């Protein structure tokens, strides 16, 4: 207990978020809260050890986990150990989730919800196992977990790109695609078949963009043509207005000239008389 209290004091930054109740308002250790925390963690440890002994869940190297290490870990880590000890597929299904991580992210499925859904776990676990079976060597050797994770990460990304390409074209194209082939089916295709689907989606999108870009050009050209015609009409009207104005100005000048000539002639007549 003293070692644990020493940890709570020296590693306060680590524990105050996980176990805020063990510190009072002045951030001093609350012994009653510490004892309560140790009792709860100890009960979890006893349950954990029972599960390990009866091999209810995943065992691995967990037999060697000491009480102090278990209690001094965070609440989240203790829950993971306990969950793994009562669930044979917990760690394997965690690997499956991480392998299909991008797909689950796109589907807005988080890890906690996934691991709490036995139906989903069984479904994607089977897909993982079937894919690994299809990729084993002629000698019957399986790929490592890390190799499988990399391959399935690529499958997930390719699937997302393909779906986005069809969705870009239209919702109908996207729906037709996912109705004809599910993600599970796509994963189990050969790399060649997956590449063909990928190439098809890219080609369809490029064709769609090309057609639409041509339509846009024609549309803008038609707008430009209309604008040109409108501007020509405007300039014609401006020209007509200017012409009318010029004629009116000329007439005014003529009238002024006529008036001036009359006045001038009268002045001249007066001077010569």
PDB file of C-alpha atoms in Angstrom:
ATOM      1  CA  UNK A   1       0.000   0.000   0.000  1.00  0.00           C
ATOM      2  CA  UNK A   2       2.878   2.360   0.807  1.00  0.00           C
ATOM      3  CA  UNK A   3       4.384   1.776  -2.626  1.00  0.00           C
ATOM      4  CA  UNK A   4       1.033   2.557  -4.204  1.00  0.00           C
ATOM      5  CA  UNK A   5       0.629   5.760  -2.201  1.00  0.00           C
ATOM      6  CA  UNK A   6       4.159   6.724  -3.228  1.00  0.00           C
ATOM      7  CA  UNK A   7       3.110   6.235  -6.854  1.00  0.00           C
ATOM      8  CA  UNK A   8      -0.032   8.325  -6.364  1.00  0.00           C
ATOM      9  CA  UNK A   9       2.145  11.134  -4.990  1.00  0.00           C
ATOM     10  CA  UNK A  10       4.990  11.004  -7.538  1.00  0.00           C
ATOM     11  CA  UNK A  11       2.744  10.297 -10.554  1.00  0.00           C
ATOM     12  CA  UNK A  12      -0.081  12.613  -9.610  1.00  0.00           C
ATOM     13  CA  UNK A  13      -0.491  13.893 -13.178  1.00  0.00           C
ATOM     14  CA  UNK A  14      -1.153  10.335 -14.387  1.00  0.00           C
ATOM     15  CA  UNK A  15      -3.625   9.376 -11.670  1.00  0.00           C
ATOM     16  CA  UNK A  16      -5.614  12.523 -10.937  1.00  0.00           C
ATOM     17  CA  UNK A  17      -7.594  12.182 -14.190  1.00  0.00           C
ATOM     18  CA  UNK A  18      -8.134   8.446 -13.757  1.00  0.00           C
ATOM     19  CA  UNK A  19      -8.866   8.468 -10.025  1.00  0.00           C
ATOM     20  CA  UNK A  20      -9.728  12.050  -9.065  1.00  0.00           C
ATOM     21  CA  UNK A  21     -11.434  10.921  -5.857  1.00  0.00           C
ATOM     22  CA  UNK A  22      -8.113   9.887  -4.246  1.00  0.00           C
ATOM     23  CA  UNK A  23      -7.090  13.553  -4.030  1.00  0.00           C
ATOM     24  CA  UNK A  24      -8.846  16.209  -1.982  1.00  0.00           C
ATOM     25  CA  UNK A  25      -9.403  19.847  -2.976  1.00  0.00           C
ATOM     26  CA  UNK A  26      -5.807  20.683  -2.056  1.00  0.00           C
ATOM     27  CA  UNK A  27      -4.531  17.716  -4.093  1.00  0.00           C
ATOM     28  CA  UNK A  28      -3.569  15.847  -0.906  1.00  0.00           C
ATOM     29  CA  UNK A  29      -3.950  12.048  -0.830  1.00  0.00           C
ATOM     30  CA  UNK A  30      -7.298  10.913   0.591  1.00  0.00           C
ATOM     31  CA  UNK A  31      -6.480   7.642   2.400  1.00  0.00           C
ATOM     32  CA  UNK A  32     -10.068   6.400   2.618  1.00  0.00           C
ATOM     33  CA  UNK A  33     -10.451   6.859  -1.167  1.00  0.00           C
ATOM     34  CA  UNK A  34      -7.124   5.085  -1.756  1.00  0.00           C
ATOM     35  CA  UNK A  35      -8.231   2.108   0.370  1.00  0.00           C
ATOM     36  CA  UNK A  36     -11.553   1.958  -1.463  1.00  0.00           C
ATOM     37  CA  UNK A  37      -9.729   2.059  -4.830  1.00  0.00           C
ATOM     38  CA  UNK A  38      -7.379  -0.762  -3.741  1.00  0.00           C
ATOM     39  CA  UNK A  39     -10.306  -2.904  -2.571  1.00  0.00           C
ATOM     40  CA  UNK A  40     -12.184  -2.484  -5.883  1.00  0.00           C
ATOM     41  CA  UNK A  41      -9.065  -3.198  -7.943  1.00  0.00           C
ATOM     42  CA  UNK A  42      -8.253  -6.237  -5.766  1.00  0.00           C
ATOM     43  CA  UNK A  43     -11.720  -7.709  -6.410  1.00  0.00           C
ATOM     44  CA  UNK A  44     -11.154  -7.255 -10.159  1.00  0.00           C
ATOM     45  CA  UNK A  45      -7.766  -8.960  -9.840  1.00  0.00           C
ATOM     46  CA  UNK A  46      -9.285 -11.962  -8.057  1.00  0.00           C
ATOM     47  CA  UNK A  47     -11.882 -12.257 -10.825  1.00  0.00           C
ATOM     48  CA  UNK A  48      -9.142 -11.865 -13.414  1.00  0.00           C
ATOM     49  CA  UNK A  49      -7.045 -14.684 -11.886  1.00  0.00           C
ATOM     50  CA  UNK A  50     -10.069 -17.003 -11.721  1.00  0.00           C
ATOM     51  CA  UNK A  51     -10.739 -16.465 -15.411  1.00  0.00           C
ATOM     52  CA  UNK A  52      -7.093 -17.139 -16.229  1.00  0.00           C
ATOM     53  CA  UNK A  53      -6.987 -20.338 -14.186  1.00  0.00           C
ATOM     54  CA  UNK A  54     -10.153 -21.678 -15.805  1.00  0.00           C
ATOM     55  CA  UNK A  55      -9.024 -20.369 -19.199  1.00  0.00           C
ATOM     56  CA  UNK A  56     -12.362 -18.692 -19.806  1.00  0.00           C
ATOM     57  CA  UNK A  57     -10.811 -16.106 -22.052  1.00  0.00           C
ATOM     58  CA  UNK A  58      -7.505 -15.095 -23.577  1.00  0.00           C
ATOM     59  CA  UNK A  59      -4.581 -16.277 -21.415  1.00  0.00           C
ATOM     60  CA  UNK A  60      -1.284 -15.518 -23.177  1.00  0.00           C
ATOM     61  CA  UNK A  61       1.331 -14.218 -20.724  1.00  0.00           C
ATOM     62  CA  UNK A  62      -1.316 -12.849 -18.363  1.00  0.00           C
ATOM     63  CA  UNK A  63      -0.652 -15.584 -15.764  1.00  0.00           C
ATOM     64  CA  UNK A  64       2.412 -13.617 -14.648  1.00  0.00           C
ATOM     65  CA  UNK A  65       0.566 -10.337 -14.030  1.00  0.00           C
ATOM     66  CA  UNK A  66       1.194  -9.296 -10.386  1.00  0.00           C
ATOM     67  CA  UNK A  67      -1.373  -7.756  -8.053  1.00  0.00           C
ATOM     68  CA  UNK A  68       0.623  -4.532  -7.625  1.00  0.00           C
ATOM     69  CA  UNK A  69       0.989  -4.078 -11.388  1.00  0.00           C
ATOM     70  CA  UNK A  70      -2.724  -4.690 -11.831  1.00  0.00           C
ATOM     71  CA  UNK A  71      -3.799  -2.248  -9.103  1.00  0.00           C
ATOM     72  CA  UNK A  72      -1.299   0.449 -10.076  1.00  0.00           C
ATOM     73  CA  UNK A  73      -2.497   0.454 -13.706  1.00  0.00           C
ATOM     74  CA  UNK A  74      -5.310   2.736 -14.879  1.00  0.00           C
ATOM     75  CA  UNK A  75      -8.992   1.857 -14.683  1.00  0.00           C
ATOM     76  CA  UNK A  76      -9.128   1.470 -18.463  1.00  0.00           C
ATOM     77  CA  UNK A  77      -6.193  -0.961 -18.559  1.00  0.00           C
ATOM     78  CA  UNK A  78      -7.651  -3.054 -15.725  1.00  0.00           C
ATOM     79  CA  UNK A  79     -10.939  -3.295 -17.607  1.00  0.00           C
ATOM     80  CA  UNK A  80      -9.108  -4.469 -20.728  1.00  0.00           C
ATOM     81  CA  UNK A  81      -7.246  -7.178 -18.791  1.00  0.00           C
ATOM     82  CA  UNK A  82     -10.455  -8.309 -17.125  1.00  0.00           C
ATOM     83  CA  UNK A  83     -12.343  -8.290 -20.421  1.00  0.00           C
ATOM     84  CA  UNK A  84      -9.599 -10.301 -22.133  1.00  0.00           C
ATOM     85  CA  UNK A  85      -9.584 -12.827 -19.298  1.00  0.00           C
ATOM     86  CA  UNK A  86     -13.309 -13.549 -19.746  1.00  0.00           C
ATOM     87  CA  UNK A  87     -13.384 -13.340 -23.569  1.00  0.00           C
ATOM     88  CA  UNK A  88     -11.313 -15.745 -25.695  1.00  0.00           C
ATOM     89  CA  UNK A  89     -11.570 -13.565 -28.795  1.00  0.00           C
ATOM     90  CA  UNK A  90     -11.094 -10.157 -27.185  1.00  0.00           C
ATOM     91  CA  UNK A  91      -7.508  -9.525 -28.328  1.00  0.00           C
ATOM     92  CA  UNK A  92      -8.013 -11.228 -31.679  1.00  0.00           C
ATOM     93  CA  UNK A  93     -11.146  -9.179 -32.364  1.00  0.00           C
ATOM     94  CA  UNK A  94      -9.213  -6.063 -31.364  1.00  0.00           C
ATOM     95  CA  UNK A  95      -6.699  -6.953 -34.093  1.00  0.00           C
ATOM     96  CA  UNK A  96      -9.575  -7.485 -36.553  1.00  0.00           C
ATOM     97  CA  UNK A  97     -11.002  -4.072 -35.732  1.00  0.00           C
ATOM     98  CA  UNK A  98      -7.634  -2.380 -36.234  1.00  0.00           C
ATOM     99  CA  UNK A  99      -7.149  -4.255 -39.530  1.00  0.00           C
ATOM    100  CA  UNK A 100     -10.458  -2.902 -40.866  1.00  0.00           C
ATOM    101  CA  UNK A 101      -9.995   0.419 -39.040  1.00  0.00           C
ATOM    102  CA  UNK A 102     -10.546   2.767 -41.995  1.00  0.00           C
ATOM    103  CA  UNK A 103     -13.684   0.909 -43.060  1.00  0.00           C
ATOM    104  CA  UNK A 104     -15.123   1.062 -39.529  1.00  0.00           C
ATOM    105  CA  UNK A 105     -14.204   4.735 -39.298  1.00  0.00           C
ATOM    106  CA  UNK A 106     -16.081   5.424 -42.554  1.00  0.00           C
ATOM    107  CA  UNK A 107     -19.047   3.455 -41.188  1.00  0.00           C
ATOM    108  CA  UNK A 108     -18.845   5.440 -37.903  1.00  0.00           C
ATOM    109  CA  UNK A 109     -18.315   2.298 -35.809  1.00  0.00           C
ATOM    110  CA  UNK A 110     -16.010   2.832 -32.826  1.00  0.00           C
ATOM    111  CA  UNK A 111     -13.993   0.115 -31.153  1.00  0.00           C
ATOM    112  CA  UNK A 112     -15.994   0.002 -27.933  1.00  0.00           C
ATOM    113  CA  UNK A 113     -19.317  -0.443 -29.762  1.00  0.00           C
ATOM    114  CA  UNK A 114     -17.732  -3.044 -32.033  1.00  0.00           C
ATOM    115  CA  UNK A 115     -16.343  -5.115 -29.161  1.00  0.00           C
ATOM    116  CA  UNK A 116     -19.734  -4.984 -27.449  1.00  0.00           C
ATOM    117  CA  UNK A 117     -21.467  -6.337 -30.550  1.00  0.00           C
ATOM    118  CA  UNK A 118     -20.984 -10.121 -30.708  1.00  0.00           C
ATOM    119  CA  UNK A 119     -22.687 -10.376 -34.095  1.00  0.00           C
ATOM    120  CA  UNK A 120     -20.338  -7.872 -35.747  1.00  0.00           C
ATOM    121  CA  UNK A 121     -17.303  -9.407 -34.095  1.00  0.00           C
ATOM    122  CA  UNK A 122     -18.185 -12.885 -35.372  1.00  0.00           C
ATOM    123  CA  UNK A 123     -18.870 -11.568 -38.880  1.00  0.00           C
ATOM    124  CA  UNK A 124     -15.582  -9.728 -39.383  1.00  0.00           C
ATOM    125  CA  UNK A 125     -13.562 -12.345 -37.487  1.00  0.00           C
ATOM    126  CA  UNK A 126     -14.738 -14.902 -40.051  1.00  0.00           C
ATOM    127  CA  UNK A 127     -13.826 -12.557 -42.917  1.00  0.00           C
ATOM    128  CA  UNK A 128     -10.352 -12.104 -41.420  1.00  0.00           C
ATOM    129  CA  UNK A 129      -9.844 -15.857 -40.986  1.00  0.00           C
ATOM    130  CA  UNK A 130     -11.083 -16.649 -44.519  1.00  0.00           C
ATOM    131  CA  UNK A 131      -8.788 -14.013 -46.011  1.00  0.00           C
ATOM    132  CA  UNK A 132      -5.825 -15.328 -44.073  1.00  0.00           C
ATOM    133  CA  UNK A 133      -6.675 -18.853 -45.228  1.00  0.00           C
ATOM    134  CA  UNK A 134      -6.777 -17.711 -48.879  1.00  0.00           C
ATOM    135  CA  UNK A 135      -3.353 -16.072 -48.564  1.00  0.00           C
ATOM    136  CA  UNK A 136      -1.461 -18.907 -46.932  1.00  0.00           C
ATOM    137  CA  UNK A 137       1.579 -20.228 -48.785  1.00  0.00           C
ATOM    138  CA  UNK A 138       1.842 -23.544 -50.617  1.00  0.00           C
ATOM    139  CA  UNK A 139       3.597 -24.879 -47.538  1.00  0.00           C
ATOM    140  CA  UNK A 140       0.534 -24.034 -45.477  1.00  0.00           C
ATOM    141  CA  UNK A 141       2.197 -21.118 -43.680  1.00  0.00           C
ATOM    142  CA  UNK A 142      -0.031 -18.229 -42.638  1.00  0.00           C
ATOM    143  CA  UNK A 143       0.864 -14.567 -42.880  1.00  0.00           C
ATOM    144  CA  UNK A 144       1.727 -12.842 -39.608  1.00  0.00           C
ATOM    145  CA  UNK A 145      -0.806 -10.614 -37.857  1.00  0.00           C
ATOM    146  CA  UNK A 146       1.089  -7.486 -38.900  1.00  0.00           C
ATOM    147  CA  UNK A 147       1.141  -8.609 -42.556  1.00  0.00           C
ATOM    148  CA  UNK A 148      -2.578  -9.360 -42.430  1.00  0.00           C
ATOM    149  CA  UNK A 149      -3.230  -5.986 -40.828  1.00  0.00           C
ATOM    150  CA  UNK A 150      -1.385  -4.178 -43.648  1.00  0.00           C
ATOM    151  CA  UNK A 151      -3.224  -6.106 -46.370  1.00  0.00           C
ATOM    152  CA  UNK A 152      -6.646  -5.506 -44.817  1.00  0.00           C
ATOM    153  CA  UNK A 153      -5.876  -1.841 -44.238  1.00  0.00           C
ATOM    154  CA  UNK A 154      -5.236  -1.539 -47.976  1.00  0.00           C
ATOM    155  CA  UNK A 155      -8.477  -3.411 -48.747  1.00  0.00           C
ATOM    156  CA  UNK A 156     -10.392  -0.980 -46.530  1.00  0.00           C
ATOM    157  CA  UNK A 157      -8.838   2.068 -48.187  1.00  0.00           C
ATOM    158  CA  UNK A 158      -9.473   0.707 -51.692  1.00  0.00           C
ATOM    159  CA  UNK A 159     -13.095   0.004 -50.789  1.00  0.00           C
ATOM    160  CA  UNK A 160     -13.577   3.544 -49.472  1.00  0.00           C
ATOM    161  CA  UNK A 161     -12.027   5.065 -52.624  1.00  0.00           C
ATOM    162  CA  UNK A 162     -14.192   2.886 -54.901  1.00  0.00           C
ATOM    163  CA  UNK A 163     -17.356   3.817 -52.984  1.00  0.00           C
ATOM    164  CA  UNK A 164     -16.436   7.516 -53.071  1.00  0.00           C
ATOM    165  CA  UNK A 165     -15.844   7.342 -56.822  1.00  0.00           C
ATOM    166  CA  UNK A 166     -19.292   5.874 -57.472  1.00  0.00           C
ATOM    167  CA  UNK A 167     -20.893   8.212 -54.947  1.00  0.00           C
ATOM    168  CA  UNK A 168     -19.273  11.150 -56.747  1.00  0.00           C
ATOM    169  CA  UNK A 169     -21.078  10.103 -59.933  1.00  0.00           C
ATOM    170  CA  UNK A 170     -24.470   9.646 -58.248  1.00  0.00           C
ATOM    171  CA  UNK A 171     -26.184   8.068 -55.253  1.00  0.00           C
ATOM    172  CA  UNK A 172     -27.784   5.586 -57.643  1.00  0.00           C
ATOM    173  CA  UNK A 173     -24.403   4.403 -58.939  1.00  0.00           C
ATOM    174  CA  UNK A 174     -23.177   4.034 -55.385  1.00  0.00           C
ATOM    175  CA  UNK A 175     -26.266   2.086 -54.307  1.00  0.00           C
ATOM    176  CA  UNK A 176     -26.040  -0.205 -57.334  1.00  0.00           C
ATOM    177  CA  UNK A 177     -22.436  -0.948 -56.497  1.00  0.00           C
ATOM    178  CA  UNK A 178     -22.870  -1.760 -52.795  1.00  0.00           C
ATOM    179  CA  UNK A 179     -26.007  -3.793 -53.588  1.00  0.00           C
ATOM    180  CA  UNK A 180     -24.027  -5.901 -56.048  1.00  0.00           C
ATOM    181  CA  UNK A 181     -20.966  -6.415 -53.846  1.00  0.00           C
ATOM    182  CA  UNK A 182     -20.590  -6.125 -50.083  1.00  0.00           C
ATOM    183  CA  UNK A 183     -17.465  -5.123 -48.222  1.00  0.00           C
ATOM    184  CA  UNK A 184     -17.053  -8.695 -46.942  1.00  0.00           C
ATOM    185  CA  UNK A 185     -17.177 -10.029 -50.501  1.00  0.00           C
ATOM    186  CA  UNK A 186     -14.743  -7.384 -51.723  1.00  0.00           C
ATOM    187  CA  UNK A 187     -12.177  -8.310 -49.048  1.00  0.00           C
ATOM    188  CA  UNK A 188     -12.277 -11.967 -50.096  1.00  0.00           C
ATOM    189  CA  UNK A 189     -11.678 -11.188 -53.779  1.00  0.00           C
ATOM    190  CA  UNK A 190      -8.216 -11.708 -55.235  1.00  0.00           C
ATOM    191  CA  UNK A 191      -5.930  -8.685 -55.458  1.00  0.00           C
ATOM    192  CA  UNK A 192      -6.396  -8.746 -59.247  1.00  0.00           C
ATOM    193  CA  UNK A 193     -10.200  -8.659 -58.939  1.00  0.00           C
ATOM    194  CA  UNK A 194      -9.994  -5.843 -56.405  1.00  0.00           C
ATOM    195  CA  UNK A 195      -7.692  -3.884 -58.710  1.00  0.00           C
ATOM    196  CA  UNK A 196     -10.123  -4.328 -61.613  1.00  0.00           C
ATOM    197  CA  UNK A 197     -12.973  -2.894 -59.522  1.00  0.00           C
ATOM    198  CA  UNK A 198     -10.739  -0.063 -58.391  1.00  0.00           C
ATOM    199  CA  UNK A 199      -9.735   0.752 -61.988  1.00  0.00           C
ATOM    200  CA  UNK A 200     -13.354   0.589 -63.119  1.00  0.00           C
ATOM    201  CA  UNK A 201     -14.460   3.087 -60.473  1.00  0.00           C
ATOM    202  CA  UNK A 202     -11.639   5.472 -61.399  1.00  0.00           C
ATOM    203  CA  UNK A 203     -12.475   5.174 -65.119  1.00  0.00           C
ATOM    204  CA  UNK A 204     -16.197   5.752 -64.504  1.00  0.00           C
ATOM    205  CA  UNK A 205     -15.440   8.837 -62.455  1.00  0.00           C
ATOM    206  CA  UNK A 206     -13.049  10.225 -65.070  1.00  0.00           C
ATOM    207  CA  UNK A 207     -15.660   9.688 -67.802  1.00  0.00           C
ATOM    208  CA  UNK A 208     -18.282  11.415 -65.684  1.00  0.00           C
ATOM    209  CA  UNK A 209     -15.994  14.360 -64.975  1.00  0.00           C
ATOM    210  CA  UNK A 210     -15.047  14.615 -68.669  1.00  0.00           C
ATOM    211  CA  UNK A 211     -18.656  14.613 -69.863  1.00  0.00           C
ATOM    212  CA  UNK A 212     -19.627  17.148 -67.249  1.00  0.00           C
ATOM    213  CA  UNK A 213     -16.637  19.342 -67.988  1.00  0.00           C
ATOM    214  CA  UNK A 214     -17.626  19.381 -71.698  1.00  0.00           C
ATOM    215  CA  UNK A 215     -21.193  20.267 -70.754  1.00  0.00           C
ATOM    216  CA  UNK A 216     -19.878  23.028 -68.524  1.00  0.00           C
ATOM    217  CA  UNK A 217     -17.716  24.404 -71.334  1.00  0.00           C
ATOM    218  CA  UNK A 218     -20.688  24.367 -73.704  1.00  0.00           C
ATOM    219  CA  UNK A 219     -22.825  25.973 -71.017  1.00  0.00           C
ATOM    220  CA  UNK A 220     -20.320  28.744 -70.395  1.00  0.00           C
ATOM    221  CA  UNK A 221     -19.789  29.176 -74.109  1.00  0.00           C
ATOM    222  CA  UNK A 222     -23.526  29.588 -74.578  1.00  0.00           C
ATOM    223  CA  UNK A 223     -23.535  32.134 -71.774  1.00  0.00           C
ATOM    224  CA  UNK A 224     -20.648  33.960 -73.434  1.00  0.00           C
ATOM    225  CA  UNK A 225     -22.459  33.869 -76.778  1.00  0.00           C
ATOM    226  CA  UNK A 226     -25.604  35.272 -75.182  1.00  0.00           C
ATOM    227  CA  UNK A 227     -23.570  37.944 -73.447  1.00  0.00           C
ATOM    228  CA  UNK A 228     -21.845  38.826 -76.710  1.00  0.00           C
ATOM    229  CA  UNK A 229     -25.182  39.218 -78.452  1.00  0.00           C
ATOM    230  CA  UNK A 230     -26.535  41.254 -75.569  1.00  0.00           C
ATOM    231  CA  UNK A 231     -23.475  43.501 -75.629  1.00  0.00           C
ATOM    232  CA  UNK A 232     -23.809  43.976 -79.390  1.00  0.00           C
ATOM    233  CA  UNK A 233     -27.411  45.094 -78.891  1.00  0.00           C
ATOM    234  CA  UNK A 234     -26.293  47.420 -76.116  1.00  0.00           C
ATOM    235  CA  UNK A 235     -23.575  48.954 -78.295  1.00  0.00           C
ATOM    236  CA  UNK A 236     -26.032  49.344 -81.140  1.00  0.00           C
ATOM    237  CA  UNK A 237     -28.388  51.194 -78.817  1.00  0.00           C
ATOM    238  CA  UNK A 238     -25.529  53.297 -77.484  1.00  0.00           C
ATOM    239  CA  UNK A 239     -24.445  54.009 -81.045  1.00  0.00           C
ATOM    240  CA  UNK A 240     -28.010  54.960 -81.980  1.00  0.00           C
ATOM    241  CA  UNK A 241     -28.289  57.198 -78.928  1.00  0.00           C
ATOM    242  CA  UNK A 242     -24.978  58.815 -79.767  1.00  0.00           C
ATOM    243  CA  UNK A 243     -26.041  59.261 -83.372  1.00  0.00           C
ATOM    244  CA  UNK A 244     -29.299  60.846 -82.297  1.00  0.00           C
ATOM    245  CA  UNK A 245     -27.431  63.026 -79.863  1.00  0.00           C
ATOM    246  CA  UNK A 246     -24.949  64.083 -82.540  1.00  0.00           C
ATOM    247  CA  UNK A 247     -27.760  64.967 -84.935  1.00  0.00           C
ATOM    248  CA  UNK A 248     -29.500  66.973 -82.220  1.00  0.00           C
ATOM    249  CA  UNK A 249     -26.242  68.753 -81.403  1.00  0.00           C
ATOM    250  CA  UNK A 250     -25.629  69.519 -85.050  1.00  0.00           C
ATOM    251  CA  UNK A 251     -29.123  70.948 -85.370  1.00  0.00           C
ATOM    252  CA  UNK A 252     -28.551  73.068 -82.277  1.00  0.00           C
ATOM    253  CA  UNK A 253     -25.294  74.331 -83.763  1.00  0.00           C
ATOM    254  CA  UNK A 254     -27.003  75.029 -87.054  1.00  0.00           C
ATOM    255  CA  UNK A 255     -29.722  76.950 -85.242  1.00  0.00           C
ATOM    256  CA  UNK A 256     -27.139  78.854 -83.236  1.00  0.00           C
ATOM    257  CA  UNK A 257     -25.206  79.569 -86.412  1.00  0.00           C
ATOM    258  CA  UNK A 258     -28.347  80.744 -88.139  1.00  0.00           C
ATOM    259  CA  UNK A 259     -29.189  82.983 -85.213  1.00  0.00           C
ATOM    260  CA  UNK A 260     -25.669  84.325 -85.083  1.00  0.00           C
ATOM    261  CA  UNK A 261     -25.598  84.968 -88.803  1.00  0.00           C
ATOM    262  CA  UNK A 262     -28.825  86.932 -88.531  1.00  0.00           C
ATOM    263  CA  UNK A 263     -27.498  88.967 -85.656  1.00  0.00           C
ATOM    264  CA  UNK A 264     -24.210  89.506 -87.399  1.00  0.00           C
ATOM    265  CA  UNK A 265     -25.821  90.599 -90.610  1.00  0.00           C
ATOM    266  CA  UNK A 266     -27.992  93.072 -88.711  1.00  0.00           C
ATOM    267  CA  UNK A 267     -24.891  94.451 -86.935  1.00  0.00           C
ATOM    268  CA  UNK A 268     -23.088  94.789 -90.230  1.00  0.00           C
ATOM    269  CA  UNK A 269     -26.070  96.536 -91.730  1.00  0.00           C
ATOM    270  CA  UNK A 270     -26.143  98.987 -88.804  1.00  0.00           C
ATOM    271  CA  UNK A 271     -22.432  99.719 -89.139  1.00  0.00           C
ATOM    272  CA  UNK A 272     -22.641 100.431 -92.872  1.00  0.00           C
ATOM    273  CA  UNK A 273     -25.584 102.684 -92.648  1.00  0.00           C
TER     274      UNK A 273
END
